[in-house]
Amino acid sequence: MQPTVEDLFLRYRRGDPRALAGVFDRAAPEVWRVARYLSRSRNEADDLVQATFLAAMQSAARWRPEQPLVPWLLGILANHVRMARRRQRREVPAAAVVPRVPEDPVVAAEHAELRELLRQRIEELPETYRTVLVLQIEHGMTAAEVPLEEYLAAVR
């Protein structure tokens, strides 16, 4: 009979670091699904899962063996999500700090022409490259924010 995730975490607390790998293998998929639901991107969900397990390792002594482990981990996850949201609310967007200077009409026309030329050239690319570029250029996503599937399709 296979040990429960709670049994494995108890073994980890008692000094068996390999038992934590079993906890992660069993609990991480559910924790990640909840993290993905609560986050804005896959990367953020990955970071939240990592932070959750790191906090669980650091506060392993606080877990009570009579309580199920996964809900305890999800509580840690929820705390990390709340903290991340608070940090985001405190950050002042750069646009709010720097006043917008009216753009010179000549410069605006040049930018519009460049954007149109760029749009035309992107349309000529194969679909896999086009998707990644549109996500980055038009939607302002960084390379790290572009979904992994799109990126992998573009580099193959």
PDB file of C-alpha atoms in Angstrom:
ATOM      1  CA  MET A   1       0.000   0.000   0.000  1.00  0.00           C
ATOM      2  CA  GLN A   2       1.275   3.412  -0.981  1.00  0.00           C
ATOM      3  CA  PRO A   3       1.789   5.982   1.802  1.00  0.00           C
ATOM      4  CA  THR A   4      -0.545   8.974   1.830  1.00  0.00           C
ATOM      5  CA  VAL A   5       0.703  12.446   1.035  1.00  0.00           C
ATOM      6  CA  GLU A   6       0.328  13.196   4.759  1.00  0.00           C
ATOM      7  CA  ASP A   7       2.513  10.191   5.650  1.00  0.00           C
ATOM      8  CA  LEU A   8       5.157  11.386   3.205  1.00  0.00           C
ATOM      9  CA  PHE A   9       5.120  14.908   4.651  1.00  0.00           C
ATOM     10  CA  LEU A  10       5.513  13.465   8.150  1.00  0.00           C
ATOM     11  CA  ARG A  11       8.522  11.498   6.916  1.00  0.00           C
ATOM     12  CA  TYR A  12       9.924  14.745   5.470  1.00  0.00           C
ATOM     13  CA  ARG A  13       9.416  16.493   8.814  1.00  0.00           C
ATOM     14  CA  ARG A  14      11.275  13.673  10.532  1.00  0.00           C
ATOM     15  CA  GLY A  15      14.308  14.206   8.300  1.00  0.00           C
ATOM     16  CA  ASP A  16      13.709  12.271   5.059  1.00  0.00           C
ATOM     17  CA  PRO A  17      14.162  14.859   2.266  1.00  0.00           C
ATOM     18  CA  ARG A  18      13.296  12.280  -0.423  1.00  0.00           C
ATOM     19  CA  ALA A  19       9.777  12.023   0.991  1.00  0.00           C
ATOM     20  CA  LEU A  20       9.197  15.647  -0.043  1.00  0.00           C
ATOM     21  CA  ALA A  21       9.618  14.616  -3.691  1.00  0.00           C
ATOM     22  CA  GLY A  22       6.683  12.239  -3.265  1.00  0.00           C
ATOM     23  CA  VAL A  23       4.627  15.003  -1.661  1.00  0.00           C
ATOM     24  CA  PHE A  24       5.432  17.295  -4.552  1.00  0.00           C
ATOM     25  CA  ASP A  25       4.665  14.684  -7.210  1.00  0.00           C
ATOM     26  CA  ARG A  26       1.257  14.002  -5.724  1.00  0.00           C
ATOM     27  CA  ALA A  27       0.162  17.426  -4.505  1.00  0.00           C
ATOM     28  CA  ALA A  28       1.723  19.829  -7.023  1.00  0.00           C
ATOM     29  CA  PRO A  29      -0.713  19.145  -9.892  1.00  0.00           C
ATOM     30  CA  GLU A  30      -3.710  20.137  -7.765  1.00  0.00           C
ATOM     31  CA  VAL A  31      -1.898  23.115  -6.245  1.00  0.00           C
ATOM     32  CA  TRP A  32      -0.861  24.217  -9.748  1.00  0.00           C
ATOM     33  CA  ARG A  33      -4.443  23.957 -11.074  1.00  0.00           C
ATOM     34  CA  VAL A  34      -5.674  26.237  -8.300  1.00  0.00           C
ATOM     35  CA  ALA A  35      -2.709  28.580  -8.795  1.00  0.00           C
ATOM     36  CA  ARG A  36      -3.429  28.786 -12.525  1.00  0.00           C
ATOM     37  CA  TYR A  37      -7.073  29.579 -11.819  1.00  0.00           C
ATOM     38  CA  LEU A  38      -6.071  32.382  -9.439  1.00  0.00           C
ATOM     39  CA  SER A  39      -3.197  33.807 -11.479  1.00  0.00           C
ATOM     40  CA  ARG A  40      -2.859  35.823 -14.664  1.00  0.00           C
ATOM     41  CA  SER A  41      -0.390  33.529 -16.418  1.00  0.00           C
ATOM     42  CA  ARG A  42       1.241  30.125 -16.399  1.00  0.00           C
ATOM     43  CA  ASN A  43       4.495  31.700 -15.261  1.00  0.00           C
ATOM     44  CA  GLU A  44       2.793  33.337 -12.300  1.00  0.00           C
ATOM     45  CA  ALA A  45       1.146  30.002 -11.431  1.00  0.00           C
ATOM     46  CA  ASP A  46       4.535  28.261 -11.574  1.00  0.00           C
ATOM     47  CA  ASP A  47       6.015  30.917  -9.273  1.00  0.00           C
ATOM     48  CA  LEU A  48       3.098  30.566  -6.856  1.00  0.00           C
ATOM     49  CA  VAL A  49       3.512  26.781  -6.665  1.00  0.00           C
ATOM     50  CA  GLN A  50       7.224  27.175  -6.048  1.00  0.00           C
ATOM     51  CA  ALA A  51       6.599  29.752  -3.304  1.00  0.00           C
ATOM     52  CA  THR A  52       3.932  27.517  -1.760  1.00  0.00           C
ATOM     53  CA  PHE A  53       6.219  24.511  -1.475  1.00  0.00           C
ATOM     54  CA  LEU A  54       9.113  26.617  -0.241  1.00  0.00           C
ATOM     55  CA  ALA A  55       6.893  28.065   2.496  1.00  0.00           C
ATOM     56  CA  ALA A  56       5.621  24.563   3.330  1.00  0.00           C
ATOM     57  CA  MET A  57       9.197  23.360   3.727  1.00  0.00           C
ATOM     58  CA  GLN A  58      10.067  26.326   5.948  1.00  0.00           C
ATOM     59  CA  SER A  59       6.975  25.960   8.118  1.00  0.00           C
ATOM     60  CA  ALA A  60       6.607  22.175   8.079  1.00  0.00           C
ATOM     61  CA  ALA A  61       6.447  22.106  11.880  1.00  0.00           C
ATOM     62  CA  ARG A  62       3.241  24.191  11.798  1.00  0.00           C
ATOM     63  CA  TRP A  63       1.288  21.551   9.891  1.00  0.00           C
ATOM     64  CA  ARG A  64      -0.836  19.388  12.164  1.00  0.00           C
ATOM     65  CA  PRO A  65      -0.785  15.709  11.130  1.00  0.00           C
ATOM     66  CA  GLU A  66      -4.506  15.322  11.842  1.00  0.00           C
ATOM     67  CA  GLN A  67      -5.397  17.822   9.108  1.00  0.00           C
ATOM     68  CA  PRO A  68      -5.249  16.991   5.374  1.00  0.00           C
ATOM     69  CA  LEU A  69      -2.083  18.290   3.736  1.00  0.00           C
ATOM     70  CA  VAL A  70      -3.409  19.573   0.384  1.00  0.00           C
ATOM     71  CA  PRO A  71      -5.892  22.063   1.930  1.00  0.00           C
ATOM     72  CA  TRP A  72      -3.056  23.309   4.145  1.00  0.00           C
ATOM     73  CA  LEU A  73      -0.910  23.817   1.027  1.00  0.00           C
ATOM     74  CA  LEU A  74      -3.806  25.599  -0.697  1.00  0.00           C
ATOM     75  CA  GLY A  75      -4.055  27.938   2.292  1.00  0.00           C
ATOM     76  CA  ILE A  76      -0.389  28.805   1.864  1.00  0.00           C
ATOM     77  CA  LEU A  77      -1.032  29.347  -1.849  1.00  0.00           C
ATOM     78  CA  ALA A  78      -3.966  31.659  -1.095  1.00  0.00           C
ATOM     79  CA  ASN A  79      -1.765  33.731   1.215  1.00  0.00           C
ATOM     80  CA  HIS A  80       0.849  34.096  -1.516  1.00  0.00           C
ATOM     81  CA  VAL A  81      -1.825  35.177  -4.018  1.00  0.00           C
ATOM     82  CA  ARG A  82      -3.129  37.805  -1.566  1.00  0.00           C
ATOM     83  CA  MET A  83       0.376  39.125  -0.927  1.00  0.00           C
ATOM     84  CA  ALA A  84       1.099  39.316  -4.675  1.00  0.00           C
ATOM     85  CA  ARG A  85      -2.132  41.242  -5.288  1.00  0.00           C
ATOM     86  CA  ARG A  86      -1.296  43.694  -2.496  1.00  0.00           C
ATOM     87  CA  ARG A  87       2.149  44.290  -3.998  1.00  0.00           C
ATOM     88  CA  GLN A  88       0.599  44.876  -7.423  1.00  0.00           C
ATOM     89  CA  ARG A  89      -1.857  47.419  -6.016  1.00  0.00           C
ATOM     90  CA  ARG A  90       0.971  49.311  -4.321  1.00  0.00           C
ATOM     91  CA  GLU A  91       3.042  49.570  -7.485  1.00  0.00           C
ATOM     92  CA  VAL A  92       2.538  52.869  -9.252  1.00  0.00           C
ATOM     93  CA  PRO A  93       2.341  52.455 -13.029  1.00  0.00           C
ATOM     94  CA  ALA A  94       5.034  54.363 -14.890  1.00  0.00           C
ATOM     95  CA  ALA A  95       2.377  56.147 -16.953  1.00  0.00           C
ATOM     96  CA  ALA A  96       0.969  57.680 -13.753  1.00  0.00           C
ATOM     97  CA  VAL A  97       4.385  59.058 -12.771  1.00  0.00           C
ATOM     98  CA  VAL A  98       5.554  60.449 -16.121  1.00  0.00           C
ATOM     99  CA  PRO A  99       3.251  63.013 -17.673  1.00  0.00           C
ATOM    100  CA  ARG A 100       2.406  62.283 -21.288  1.00  0.00           C
ATOM    101  CA  VAL A 101       3.864  64.864 -23.652  1.00  0.00           C
ATOM    102  CA  PRO A 102       1.762  65.559 -26.729  1.00  0.00           C
ATOM    103  CA  GLU A 103       3.348  63.832 -29.694  1.00  0.00           C
ATOM    104  CA  ASP A 104       4.605  65.821 -32.666  1.00  0.00           C
ATOM    105  CA  PRO A 105       2.234  65.218 -35.632  1.00  0.00           C
ATOM    106  CA  VAL A 106       5.174  64.318 -37.885  1.00  0.00           C
ATOM    107  CA  VAL A 107       6.474  61.778 -35.355  1.00  0.00           C
ATOM    108  CA  ALA A 108       2.931  60.400 -34.902  1.00  0.00           C
ATOM    109  CA  ALA A 109       2.605  59.943 -38.675  1.00  0.00           C
ATOM    110  CA  GLU A 110       5.977  58.183 -38.836  1.00  0.00           C
ATOM    111  CA  HIS A 111       4.960  55.852 -35.997  1.00  0.00           C
ATOM    112  CA  ALA A 112       1.640  55.062 -37.668  1.00  0.00           C
ATOM    113  CA  GLU A 113       3.434  54.306 -40.940  1.00  0.00           C
ATOM    114  CA  LEU A 114       5.945  52.103 -39.149  1.00  0.00           C
ATOM    115  CA  ARG A 115       3.169  50.245 -37.291  1.00  0.00           C
ATOM    116  CA  GLU A 116       1.331  49.577 -40.561  1.00  0.00           C
ATOM    117  CA  LEU A 117       4.510  48.347 -42.266  1.00  0.00           C
ATOM    118  CA  LEU A 118       5.256  46.119 -39.298  1.00  0.00           C
ATOM    119  CA  ARG A 119       1.690  44.730 -39.341  1.00  0.00           C
ATOM    120  CA  GLN A 120       2.027  43.912 -43.041  1.00  0.00           C
ATOM    121  CA  ARG A 121       5.376  42.153 -42.540  1.00  0.00           C
ATOM    122  CA  ILE A 122       4.012  40.151 -39.584  1.00  0.00           C
ATOM    123  CA  GLU A 123       1.069  39.013 -41.744  1.00  0.00           C
ATOM    124  CA  GLU A 124       3.567  37.574 -44.237  1.00  0.00           C
ATOM    125  CA  LEU A 125       5.176  35.334 -41.593  1.00  0.00           C
ATOM    126  CA  PRO A 126       4.162  31.721 -40.955  1.00  0.00           C
ATOM    127  CA  GLU A 127       1.395  31.420 -38.327  1.00  0.00           C
ATOM    128  CA  THR A 128       3.648  30.072 -35.566  1.00  0.00           C
ATOM    129  CA  TYR A 129       5.974  33.095 -35.687  1.00  0.00           C
ATOM    130  CA  ARG A 130       3.096  35.507 -36.212  1.00  0.00           C
ATOM    131  CA  THR A 131       1.305  34.431 -33.038  1.00  0.00           C
ATOM    132  CA  VAL A 132       4.335  34.983 -30.825  1.00  0.00           C
ATOM    133  CA  LEU A 133       5.119  38.364 -32.381  1.00  0.00           C
ATOM    134  CA  VAL A 134       1.526  39.581 -32.084  1.00  0.00           C
ATOM    135  CA  LEU A 135       1.453  38.583 -28.419  1.00  0.00           C
ATOM    136  CA  GLN A 136       4.700  40.463 -27.808  1.00  0.00           C
ATOM    137  CA  ILE A 137       4.320  43.521 -30.041  1.00  0.00           C
ATOM    138  CA  GLU A 138       0.588  44.218 -29.991  1.00  0.00           C
ATOM    139  CA  HIS A 139      -0.270  42.915 -26.536  1.00  0.00           C
ATOM    140  CA  GLY A 140       2.936  43.925 -24.775  1.00  0.00           C
ATOM    141  CA  MET A 141       3.754  40.466 -23.435  1.00  0.00           C
ATOM    142  CA  THR A 142       7.339  39.662 -22.566  1.00  0.00           C
ATOM    143  CA  ALA A 143       8.981  36.500 -23.866  1.00  0.00           C
ATOM    144  CA  ALA A 144       8.453  34.940 -20.438  1.00  0.00           C
ATOM    145  CA  GLU A 145       4.713  35.707 -20.563  1.00  0.00           C
ATOM    146  CA  VAL A 146       4.089  34.182 -23.989  1.00  0.00           C
ATOM    147  CA  PRO A 147       2.437  30.782 -23.487  1.00  0.00           C
ATOM    148  CA  LEU A 148       5.003  28.017 -23.677  1.00  0.00           C
ATOM    149  CA  GLU A 149       3.102  26.148 -26.400  1.00  0.00           C
ATOM    150  CA  GLU A 150       3.204  29.198 -28.687  1.00  0.00           C
ATOM    151  CA  TYR A 151       6.890  29.760 -28.067  1.00  0.00           C
ATOM    152  CA  LEU A 152       7.792  26.120 -28.665  1.00  0.00           C
ATOM    153  CA  ALA A 153       5.789  26.077 -31.888  1.00  0.00           C
ATOM    154  CA  ALA A 154       7.693  29.140 -33.104  1.00  0.00           C
ATOM    155  CA  VAL A 155      11.169  27.794 -32.372  1.00  0.00           C
ATOM    156  CA  ARG A 156      10.628  24.363 -33.920  1.00  0.00           C
TER     157      ARG A 156
END
